[in-house]
């Protein structure tokens, strides 16, 4: 298993993120940081933590293509967890609970619950609580009449993929949301 975190100037999150990652019980080398030319001390902090840090040019970052290249950098991983720099695990078993979904051999993708920020208001709070209910469930194509688009909903702020299943569908698309706009930090 590998945890991939794409970053760009993650310094503002490190005081919460690094202790939360350390508390997950994973070896530091299981963390792969793909950094887009940060100009703060993020890379040094992740290296001091023990993570592998790979730099890419900022202009080449793409939500799909960058994630796909990160998966390819970890060919030994049967499960790859994707976590954004602002998604802070809230319990010491947060990542383990996400990965537990793969005990079912039919599961190819899982995503974790995201909680609203403490300062979240109205729509942001509603979206987090509606999209990420407190009870886990497993969905398949047969659930599409009941769940509609939510049948295949997944948030890459905190998600995991069985690499064989990801490869079977062609991996992440090369060109997916090349620019990040109006995203709120998530807590997982």
Short mmCIF file of C-alpha atoms in Angstrom, two decimals:
data_model
loop_
_atom_site.label_atom_id
_atom_site.label_comp_id
_atom_site.label_asym_id
_atom_site.label_seq_id
_atom_site.Cartn_x
_atom_site.Cartn_y
_atom_site.Cartn_z
CA UNK A 1 0.00 0.00 0.00
CA UNK A 2 1.15 3.51 -0.78
CA UNK A 3 -0.21 6.93 0.15
CA UNK A 4 0.17 9.62 -2.52
CA UNK A 5 -0.14 13.31 -1.67
CA UNK A 6 0.10 15.88 -4.47
CA UNK A 7 1.34 19.15 -2.97
CA UNK A 8 1.90 22.80 -3.72
CA UNK A 9 2.99 25.02 -0.84
CA UNK A 10 1.52 22.72 1.79
CA UNK A 11 3.23 24.57 4.65
CA UNK A 12 0.00 25.95 6.11
CA UNK A 13 -1.29 22.41 6.66
CA UNK A 14 1.85 20.66 7.90
CA UNK A 15 1.39 21.39 11.61
CA UNK A 16 -1.81 19.32 11.50
CA UNK A 17 -1.05 16.97 8.60
CA UNK A 18 2.34 15.55 9.59
CA UNK A 19 1.32 14.48 13.12
CA UNK A 20 -1.89 13.00 11.69
CA UNK A 21 0.11 11.02 9.11
CA UNK A 22 2.62 9.90 11.76
CA UNK A 23 -0.29 8.64 13.86
CA UNK A 24 -1.56 6.34 11.09
CA UNK A 25 0.97 3.62 11.95
CA UNK A 26 2.46 3.53 8.45
CA UNK A 27 6.13 3.52 7.58
CA UNK A 28 7.20 6.96 6.32
CA UNK A 29 8.46 5.44 3.06
CA UNK A 30 4.87 4.45 2.25
CA UNK A 31 4.16 8.14 1.63
CA UNK A 32 4.89 9.54 -1.83
CA UNK A 33 4.73 13.32 -2.12
CA UNK A 34 4.43 14.73 -5.64
CA UNK A 35 5.32 18.38 -5.31
CA UNK A 36 4.64 21.06 -7.92
CA UNK A 37 7.58 23.39 -7.25
CA UNK A 38 6.60 24.56 -3.78
CA UNK A 39 8.38 27.70 -2.71
CA UNK A 40 7.83 27.15 1.00
CA UNK A 41 9.46 24.55 3.28
CA UNK A 42 6.97 21.75 2.46
CA UNK A 43 9.43 19.49 0.63
CA UNK A 44 12.03 19.72 3.39
CA UNK A 45 9.38 18.96 6.03
CA UNK A 46 8.09 15.91 4.14
CA UNK A 47 11.65 14.65 3.61
CA UNK A 48 12.39 15.12 7.33
CA UNK A 49 9.23 13.11 8.01
CA UNK A 50 10.73 10.30 5.90
CA UNK A 51 8.44 10.48 2.89
CA UNK A 52 9.67 10.12 -0.67
CA UNK A 53 9.37 13.51 -2.37
CA UNK A 54 9.27 13.78 -6.15
CA UNK A 55 9.21 17.20 -7.76
CA UNK A 56 7.37 18.10 -10.95
CA UNK A 57 7.09 21.36 -12.80
CA UNK A 58 4.11 23.37 -11.62
CA UNK A 59 2.89 23.87 -15.18
CA UNK A 60 2.72 20.09 -15.75
CA UNK A 61 0.42 19.38 -12.79
CA UNK A 62 -2.93 17.85 -13.67
CA UNK A 63 -5.30 16.13 -11.26
CA UNK A 64 -5.56 13.03 -13.44
CA UNK A 65 -2.18 12.80 -15.14
CA UNK A 66 -0.17 13.57 -12.00
CA UNK A 67 -2.06 10.95 -10.00
CA UNK A 68 -1.57 8.37 -12.75
CA UNK A 69 2.18 9.00 -12.84
CA UNK A 70 2.29 8.66 -9.05
CA UNK A 71 0.54 5.27 -9.27
CA UNK A 72 3.11 4.21 -11.86
CA UNK A 73 5.91 5.27 -9.48
CA UNK A 74 4.63 2.70 -6.98
CA UNK A 75 4.26 -0.48 -9.10
CA UNK A 76 4.54 -2.71 -6.03
CA UNK A 77 1.45 -1.19 -4.38
CA UNK A 78 -1.75 -3.20 -4.64
CA UNK A 79 -3.68 -0.31 -3.06
CA UNK A 80 -2.94 3.39 -3.57
CA UNK A 81 -4.47 5.95 -1.24
CA UNK A 82 -4.82 9.47 -2.64
CA UNK A 83 -4.87 12.28 -0.11
CA UNK A 84 -4.77 16.01 -0.70
CA UNK A 85 -2.51 18.19 1.42
CA UNK A 86 -5.48 19.81 3.13
CA UNK A 87 -7.31 16.58 4.03
CA UNK A 88 -6.30 15.94 7.62
CA UNK A 89 -6.94 12.43 9.01
CA UNK A 90 -8.99 12.80 12.18
CA UNK A 91 -8.25 9.45 13.85
CA UNK A 92 -5.24 7.14 14.04
CA UNK A 93 -7.05 4.49 12.01
CA UNK A 94 -8.42 6.76 9.29
CA UNK A 95 -6.31 5.33 6.47
CA UNK A 96 -6.58 1.75 7.77
CA UNK A 97 -10.38 2.00 7.84
CA UNK A 98 -10.39 3.21 4.24
CA UNK A 99 -8.11 0.38 3.14
CA UNK A 100 -10.26 -2.16 5.03
CA UNK A 101 -12.88 -1.74 2.28
CA UNK A 102 -10.60 -3.79 0.02
CA UNK A 103 -11.08 -6.92 2.12
CA UNK A 104 -14.02 -7.39 -0.24
CA UNK A 105 -12.36 -8.54 -3.50
CA UNK A 106 -15.13 -6.83 -5.50
CA UNK A 107 -14.17 -3.37 -4.24
CA UNK A 108 -12.02 -1.44 -6.70
CA UNK A 109 -12.34 2.06 -5.25
CA UNK A 110 -13.23 3.52 -1.87
CA UNK A 111 -13.39 7.04 -0.52
CA UNK A 112 -13.40 8.33 3.00
CA UNK A 113 -15.73 10.62 4.79
CA UNK A 114 -14.94 14.31 4.71
CA UNK A 115 -16.11 16.47 7.56
CA UNK A 116 -16.89 20.17 7.23
CA UNK A 117 -14.30 22.59 8.51
CA UNK A 118 -15.10 24.07 11.90
CA UNK A 119 -15.69 27.44 10.22
CA UNK A 120 -17.83 25.97 7.42
CA UNK A 121 -21.18 27.57 6.84
CA UNK A 122 -24.35 26.67 4.98
CA UNK A 123 -23.66 25.07 1.63
CA UNK A 124 -20.19 23.77 2.48
CA UNK A 125 -21.44 22.13 5.68
CA UNK A 126 -24.49 20.69 3.90
CA UNK A 127 -22.38 19.33 1.02
CA UNK A 128 -19.93 17.56 3.33
CA UNK A 129 -22.64 16.04 5.51
CA UNK A 130 -24.77 15.00 2.53
CA UNK A 131 -21.99 13.61 0.33
CA UNK A 132 -20.20 11.86 3.18
CA UNK A 133 -22.70 10.19 5.51
CA UNK A 134 -21.52 8.58 8.75
CA UNK A 135 -22.45 5.06 7.61
CA UNK A 136 -20.38 3.16 5.06
CA UNK A 137 -21.95 1.39 2.13
CA UNK A 138 -20.81 -0.57 -0.88
CA UNK A 139 -22.32 0.28 -4.26
CA UNK A 140 -22.24 -1.48 -7.59
CA UNK A 141 -23.71 -0.78 -11.01
CA UNK A 142 -26.92 -2.48 -9.89
CA UNK A 143 -27.47 0.41 -7.47
CA UNK A 144 -27.69 3.06 -10.20
CA UNK A 145 -31.53 3.23 -10.15
CA UNK A 146 -31.44 4.06 -6.43
CA UNK A 147 -28.22 6.09 -6.23
CA UNK A 148 -28.02 7.74 -9.64
CA UNK A 149 -24.75 9.59 -10.17
CA UNK A 150 -23.77 8.85 -6.56
CA UNK A 151 -23.31 5.22 -7.63
CA UNK A 152 -19.89 6.16 -9.00
CA UNK A 153 -19.18 9.26 -6.89
CA UNK A 154 -15.68 9.46 -5.48
CA UNK A 155 -13.63 12.31 -4.08
CA UNK A 156 -9.88 12.25 -4.58
CA UNK A 157 -9.38 14.36 -1.49
CA UNK A 158 -9.31 11.05 0.38
CA UNK A 159 -9.76 7.94 -1.75
CA UNK A 160 -8.11 4.59 -2.37
CA UNK A 161 -7.86 2.43 -5.44
CA UNK A 162 -7.05 -1.20 -6.06
CA UNK A 163 -4.32 -0.70 -8.62
CA UNK A 164 -5.44 -3.68 -10.73
CA UNK A 165 -8.98 -2.24 -10.96
CA UNK A 166 -7.62 1.21 -11.76
CA UNK A 167 -5.45 -0.25 -14.53
CA UNK A 168 -8.42 -2.22 -15.88
CA UNK A 169 -10.30 1.03 -16.56
CA UNK A 170 -7.28 2.74 -18.11
CA UNK A 171 -6.05 4.55 -14.99
CA UNK A 172 -6.63 8.20 -14.23
CA UNK A 173 -7.38 10.33 -17.29
CA UNK A 174 -4.42 12.41 -18.43
CA UNK A 175 -6.39 15.64 -18.54
CA UNK A 176 -8.66 16.02 -15.52
CA UNK A 177 -9.20 19.39 -13.87
CA UNK A 178 -5.89 20.97 -14.67
CA UNK A 179 -6.56 23.93 -12.39
CA UNK A 180 -7.81 23.93 -8.81
CA UNK A 181 -10.36 26.64 -8.05
CA UNK A 182 -12.65 27.35 -5.11
CA UNK A 183 -11.80 24.17 -3.23
CA UNK A 184 -12.17 24.11 0.51
CA UNK A 185 -9.82 22.25 2.83
CA UNK A 186 -11.21 18.91 3.89
CA UNK A 187 -10.82 16.96 7.11
CA UNK A 188 -10.98 13.19 6.82
#
